[in-house]
Short mmCIF file of C-alpha atoms in Angstrom, two decimals:
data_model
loop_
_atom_site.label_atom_id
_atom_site.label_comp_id
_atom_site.label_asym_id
_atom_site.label_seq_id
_atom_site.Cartn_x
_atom_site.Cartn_y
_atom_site.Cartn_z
CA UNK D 415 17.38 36.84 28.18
CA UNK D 416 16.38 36.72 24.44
CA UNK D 417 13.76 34.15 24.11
CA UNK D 418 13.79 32.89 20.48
CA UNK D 419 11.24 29.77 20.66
CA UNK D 420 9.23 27.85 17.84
CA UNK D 421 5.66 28.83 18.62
CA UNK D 422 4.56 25.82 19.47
CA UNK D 423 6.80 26.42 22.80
CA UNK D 424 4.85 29.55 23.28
CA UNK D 425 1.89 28.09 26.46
CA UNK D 426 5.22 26.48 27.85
CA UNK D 427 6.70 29.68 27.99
CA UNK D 428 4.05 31.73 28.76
CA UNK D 429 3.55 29.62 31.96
CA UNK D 430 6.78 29.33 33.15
CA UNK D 431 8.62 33.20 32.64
CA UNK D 432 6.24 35.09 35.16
CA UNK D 433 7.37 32.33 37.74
CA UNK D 434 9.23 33.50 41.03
CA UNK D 435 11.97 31.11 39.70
CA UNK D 436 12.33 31.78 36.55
CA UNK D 437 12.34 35.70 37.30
CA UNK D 438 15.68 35.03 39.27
CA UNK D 439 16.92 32.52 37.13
CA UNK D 440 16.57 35.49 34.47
CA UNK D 441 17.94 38.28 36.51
CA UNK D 442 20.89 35.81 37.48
CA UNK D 443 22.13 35.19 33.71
CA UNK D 444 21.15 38.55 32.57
CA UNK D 445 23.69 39.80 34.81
CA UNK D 446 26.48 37.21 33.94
CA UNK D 447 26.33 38.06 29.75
CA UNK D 448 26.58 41.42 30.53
CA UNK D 449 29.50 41.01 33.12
CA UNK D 450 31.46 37.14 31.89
CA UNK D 451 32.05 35.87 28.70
CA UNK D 452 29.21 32.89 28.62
CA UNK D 453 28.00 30.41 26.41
CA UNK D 454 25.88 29.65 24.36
CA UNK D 455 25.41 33.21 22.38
CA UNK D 456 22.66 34.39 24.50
CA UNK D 457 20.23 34.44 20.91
CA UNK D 458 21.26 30.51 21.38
CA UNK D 459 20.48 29.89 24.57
CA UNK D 460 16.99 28.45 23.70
CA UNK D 461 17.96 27.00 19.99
CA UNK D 462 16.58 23.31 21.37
CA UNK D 463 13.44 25.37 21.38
CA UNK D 464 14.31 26.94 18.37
CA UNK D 465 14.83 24.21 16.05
CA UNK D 466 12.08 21.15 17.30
CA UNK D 467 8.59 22.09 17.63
CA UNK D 468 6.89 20.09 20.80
CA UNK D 469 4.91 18.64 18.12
CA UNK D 470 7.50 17.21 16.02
CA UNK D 471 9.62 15.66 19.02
CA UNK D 472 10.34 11.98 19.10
CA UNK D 473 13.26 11.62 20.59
CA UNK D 474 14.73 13.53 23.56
CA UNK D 475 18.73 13.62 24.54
CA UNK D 476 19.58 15.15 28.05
CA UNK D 477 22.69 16.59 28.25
CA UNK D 478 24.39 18.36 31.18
CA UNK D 479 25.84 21.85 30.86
CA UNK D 480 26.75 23.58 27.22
CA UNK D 481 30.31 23.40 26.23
CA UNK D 482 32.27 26.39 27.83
CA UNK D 483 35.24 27.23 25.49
CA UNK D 484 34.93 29.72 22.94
CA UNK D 485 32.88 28.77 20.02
CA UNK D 486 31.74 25.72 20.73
CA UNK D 487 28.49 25.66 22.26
CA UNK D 488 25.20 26.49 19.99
CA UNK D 489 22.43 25.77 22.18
CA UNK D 490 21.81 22.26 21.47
CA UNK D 491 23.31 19.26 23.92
CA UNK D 492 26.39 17.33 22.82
CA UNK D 493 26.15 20.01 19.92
CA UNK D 494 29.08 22.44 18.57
CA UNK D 495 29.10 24.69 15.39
CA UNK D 496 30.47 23.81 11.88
CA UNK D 497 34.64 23.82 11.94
CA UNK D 498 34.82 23.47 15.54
CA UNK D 499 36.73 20.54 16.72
CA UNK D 500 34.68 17.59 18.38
CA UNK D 501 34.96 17.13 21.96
CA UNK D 502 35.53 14.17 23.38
CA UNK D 503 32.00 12.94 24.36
CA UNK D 504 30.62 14.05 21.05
CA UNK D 505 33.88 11.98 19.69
CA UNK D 506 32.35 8.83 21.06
CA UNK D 507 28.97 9.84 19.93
CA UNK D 508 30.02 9.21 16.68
CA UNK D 509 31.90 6.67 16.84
CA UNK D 510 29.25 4.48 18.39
CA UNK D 511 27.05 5.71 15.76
CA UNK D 512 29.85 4.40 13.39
CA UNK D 513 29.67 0.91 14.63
CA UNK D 514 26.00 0.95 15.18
CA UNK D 515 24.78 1.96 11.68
CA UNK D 516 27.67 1.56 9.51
CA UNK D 517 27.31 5.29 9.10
CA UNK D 518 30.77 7.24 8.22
CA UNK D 519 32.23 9.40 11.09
CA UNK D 520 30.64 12.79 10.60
CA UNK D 521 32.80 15.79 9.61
CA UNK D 522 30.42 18.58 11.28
CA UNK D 523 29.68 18.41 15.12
CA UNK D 524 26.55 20.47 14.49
CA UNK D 525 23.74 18.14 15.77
CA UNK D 526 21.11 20.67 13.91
CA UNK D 527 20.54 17.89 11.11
CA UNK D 528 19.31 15.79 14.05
CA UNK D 529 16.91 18.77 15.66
CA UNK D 530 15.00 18.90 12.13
CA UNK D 531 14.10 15.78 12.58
CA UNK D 532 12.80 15.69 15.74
CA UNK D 533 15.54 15.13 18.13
CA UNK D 534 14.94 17.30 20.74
CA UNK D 535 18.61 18.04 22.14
CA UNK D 536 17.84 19.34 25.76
CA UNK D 537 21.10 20.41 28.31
CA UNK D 538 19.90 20.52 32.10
CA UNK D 539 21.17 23.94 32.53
CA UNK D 540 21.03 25.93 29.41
CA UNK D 541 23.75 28.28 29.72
CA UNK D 542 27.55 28.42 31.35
CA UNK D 543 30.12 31.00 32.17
CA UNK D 544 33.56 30.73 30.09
CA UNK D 545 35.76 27.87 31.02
CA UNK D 546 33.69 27.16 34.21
CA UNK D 547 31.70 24.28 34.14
CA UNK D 548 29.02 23.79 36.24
CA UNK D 549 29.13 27.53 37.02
CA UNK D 550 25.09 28.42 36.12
CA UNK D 551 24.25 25.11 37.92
CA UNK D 552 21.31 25.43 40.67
CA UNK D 553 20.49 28.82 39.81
CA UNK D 554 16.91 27.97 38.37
CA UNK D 555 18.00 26.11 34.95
CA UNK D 556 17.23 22.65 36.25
CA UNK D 557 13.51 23.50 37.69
CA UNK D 558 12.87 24.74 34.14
CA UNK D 559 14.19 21.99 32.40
CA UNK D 560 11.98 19.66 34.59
CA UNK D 561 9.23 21.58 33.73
CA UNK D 562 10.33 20.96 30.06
CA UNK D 563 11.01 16.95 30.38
CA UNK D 564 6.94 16.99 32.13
CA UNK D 565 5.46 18.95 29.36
CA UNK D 566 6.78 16.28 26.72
CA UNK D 567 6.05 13.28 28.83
CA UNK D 568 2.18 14.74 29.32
CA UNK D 569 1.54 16.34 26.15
CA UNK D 570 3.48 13.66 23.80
CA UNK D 571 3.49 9.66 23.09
CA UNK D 572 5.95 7.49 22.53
CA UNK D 573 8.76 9.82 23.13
CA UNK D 574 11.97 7.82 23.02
CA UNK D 575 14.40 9.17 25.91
CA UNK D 576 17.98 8.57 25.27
CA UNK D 577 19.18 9.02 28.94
CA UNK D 578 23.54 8.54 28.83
CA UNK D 579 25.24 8.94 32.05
CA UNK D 580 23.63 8.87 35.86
CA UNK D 581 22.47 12.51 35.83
CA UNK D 582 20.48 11.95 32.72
CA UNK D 583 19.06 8.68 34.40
CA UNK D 584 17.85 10.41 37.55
CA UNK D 585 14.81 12.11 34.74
CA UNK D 586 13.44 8.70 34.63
CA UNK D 587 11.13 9.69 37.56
CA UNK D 588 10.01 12.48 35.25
CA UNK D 589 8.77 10.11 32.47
CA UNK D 590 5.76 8.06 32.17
CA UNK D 591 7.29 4.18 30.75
CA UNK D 592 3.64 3.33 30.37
CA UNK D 593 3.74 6.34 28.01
CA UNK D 594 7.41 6.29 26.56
CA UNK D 595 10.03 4.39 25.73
CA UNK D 596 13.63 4.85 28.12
CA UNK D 597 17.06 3.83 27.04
CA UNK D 598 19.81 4.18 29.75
CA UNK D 599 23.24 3.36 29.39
CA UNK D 600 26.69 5.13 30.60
CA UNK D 601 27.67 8.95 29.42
CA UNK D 602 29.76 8.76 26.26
CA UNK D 603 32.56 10.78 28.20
CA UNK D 604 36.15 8.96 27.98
CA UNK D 605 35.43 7.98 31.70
CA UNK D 606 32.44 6.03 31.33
CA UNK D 607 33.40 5.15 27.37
CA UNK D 608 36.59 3.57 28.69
CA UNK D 609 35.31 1.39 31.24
CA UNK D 610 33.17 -0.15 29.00
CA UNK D 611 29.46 1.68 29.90
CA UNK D 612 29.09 3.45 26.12
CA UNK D 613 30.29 1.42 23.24
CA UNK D 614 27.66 -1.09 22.25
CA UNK D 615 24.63 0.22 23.43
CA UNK D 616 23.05 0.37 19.92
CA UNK D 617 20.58 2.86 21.01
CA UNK D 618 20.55 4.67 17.67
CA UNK D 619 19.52 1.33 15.70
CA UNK D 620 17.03 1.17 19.01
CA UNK D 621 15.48 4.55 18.82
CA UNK D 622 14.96 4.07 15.10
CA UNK D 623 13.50 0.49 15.36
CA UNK D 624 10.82 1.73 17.90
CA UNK D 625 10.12 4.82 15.88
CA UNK D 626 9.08 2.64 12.95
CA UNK D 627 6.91 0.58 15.97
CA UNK D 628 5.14 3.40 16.22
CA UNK D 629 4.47 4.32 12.56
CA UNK D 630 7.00 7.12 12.71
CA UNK D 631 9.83 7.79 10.43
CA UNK D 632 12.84 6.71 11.84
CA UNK D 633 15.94 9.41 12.25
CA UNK D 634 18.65 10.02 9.57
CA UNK D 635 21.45 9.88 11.90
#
C-alpha cells in the first residue's frame, strides 16, 4: 500500500506497519488492487491521514466501509469527490445540517472543507472491493482503526466523537468520557433516518457549542 500520511501520523505509523497484523492486512489489499477494481484510489486510502494532522483533530466521525461504486469514494468517511452524486446517507447528512444551522444544502459531497478544519473523517475499514460492500471487512482494517480511535483518545483532549449508527457506538469503549465528549444517535442511512433515529439530533450546533467550551474555534460546516 502507498502510505501518504501528514507527519504528525508518522510514530502512529511507525508502530503499527511492522505489526504481524498489519503485514497481512497489507499483503491482503496489495493483492486485491492489483487483481479487483477497489476503492478508494489506493494513493487515497489514507487521505483521513492525509488531510488532519493528530494535532489539529477536534472532532472525529466513524464511518463504516468507503463507498464502492466507481468514483465515489476519496478516502474520507461519508465523503465523495466533486460532481459525484450524493448518496443517500451523505443526503441526510446535509439535510440535517440544513435544519440544524440554517446552512444551504451543499452542492459538493467532498467533506475535505471539513478535514481542514479538524474533522477527522475516519471509515472502520479503509478500503473495499468494487460493488462489494463489506468485502475488506475483518481482514486487519478494524484492529488498525482501533489502534487509531486509542491514539486520539490518549494523546488528545476534548475530542468530540460524533458516533451515528450502532457500529460507530460500539467505539465508545475505546474513548475516555472523562477525557472527551460522545454524541450518539442513529446512522443517517434512509433506514435509521426514516424511523425517526437521525433528523433532530443537532449534533453539528452540539459539536460546535462544546468546541467554543473549550476555547476552540468552532467548525464551518
Amino acid at each position: 500500500m502507498t502510505i501518504n500520511i501528514d507527519n504528525s501520523w508518522l510514530p502512529f505509523f511507525e508502530n503499527e506497519i511492522n505489526k504481524p497484523y498489519f503485514q497481512s492486512l497489507n499483503t491482503f489489499v496489495t493483492q486485491e488492487y492489483l487483481n479487483n477494481n477497489c476503492f478508494p484510489p489506493e494513493s487515497n486510502i489514507f487521505n483521513a491521514f492525509t488531510q488532519c494532522s493528530l494535532q489539529d483533530v477536534k472532532v472525529v466521525i466513524i464511518g463504516q466501509d468507503p463507498y464502492h461504486g466507481i468514483g465515489q469514494a476519496n478516502g474520507l468517511c461519508f465523503s465523495v469527490n466533486d460532481g459525484i452524486k450524493h448518496p443517500p446517507s451523505l443526503i441526510n447528512i446535509f439535510k440535517e445540517l440544513e435544519q440544524d444551522l440554517g446552512i444551504p444544502y451543499p452542492k459538493s459531497g467532498n467533506l475535505m472543507r471539513w478535514a481542514e478544519q479538524g474533522v477527522f473523517l475516519l471509515n472502520a475499514t479503509l478500503t473495499v472491493r468494487e460493488n462489494v460492500a463489506g468485502s475488506h471487512q475483518n481482514k486487519g482494517w478494524e484492529k488498525f482503526t482501533d489502534e487509531v480511535i486509542k491514539t486520539i483518545n490518549e494523546n488528545k483532549e476534548k475530542v468530540i466523537f460524533l458516533l451515528w449508527g450502532g457500529f460507530a457506538k460500539k467505539k465508545t469503549k475505546l474513548i475516555n468520557k472523562n477525557k472527551h465528549f460522545v454524541l450518539a444517535c442513529g446512522h443517517p442511512s434512509p433506514l435509521s433516518a426514516n424511523r425517526g433515529y437521525w433528523f433532530g439530533n443537532k449534533h453539528f450546533r452540539k459539536a460546535n457549542y462544546l468546541l467554543e467550551q473549550a476555547g476552540l474555534k468552532p467548525v464551518d460546516w
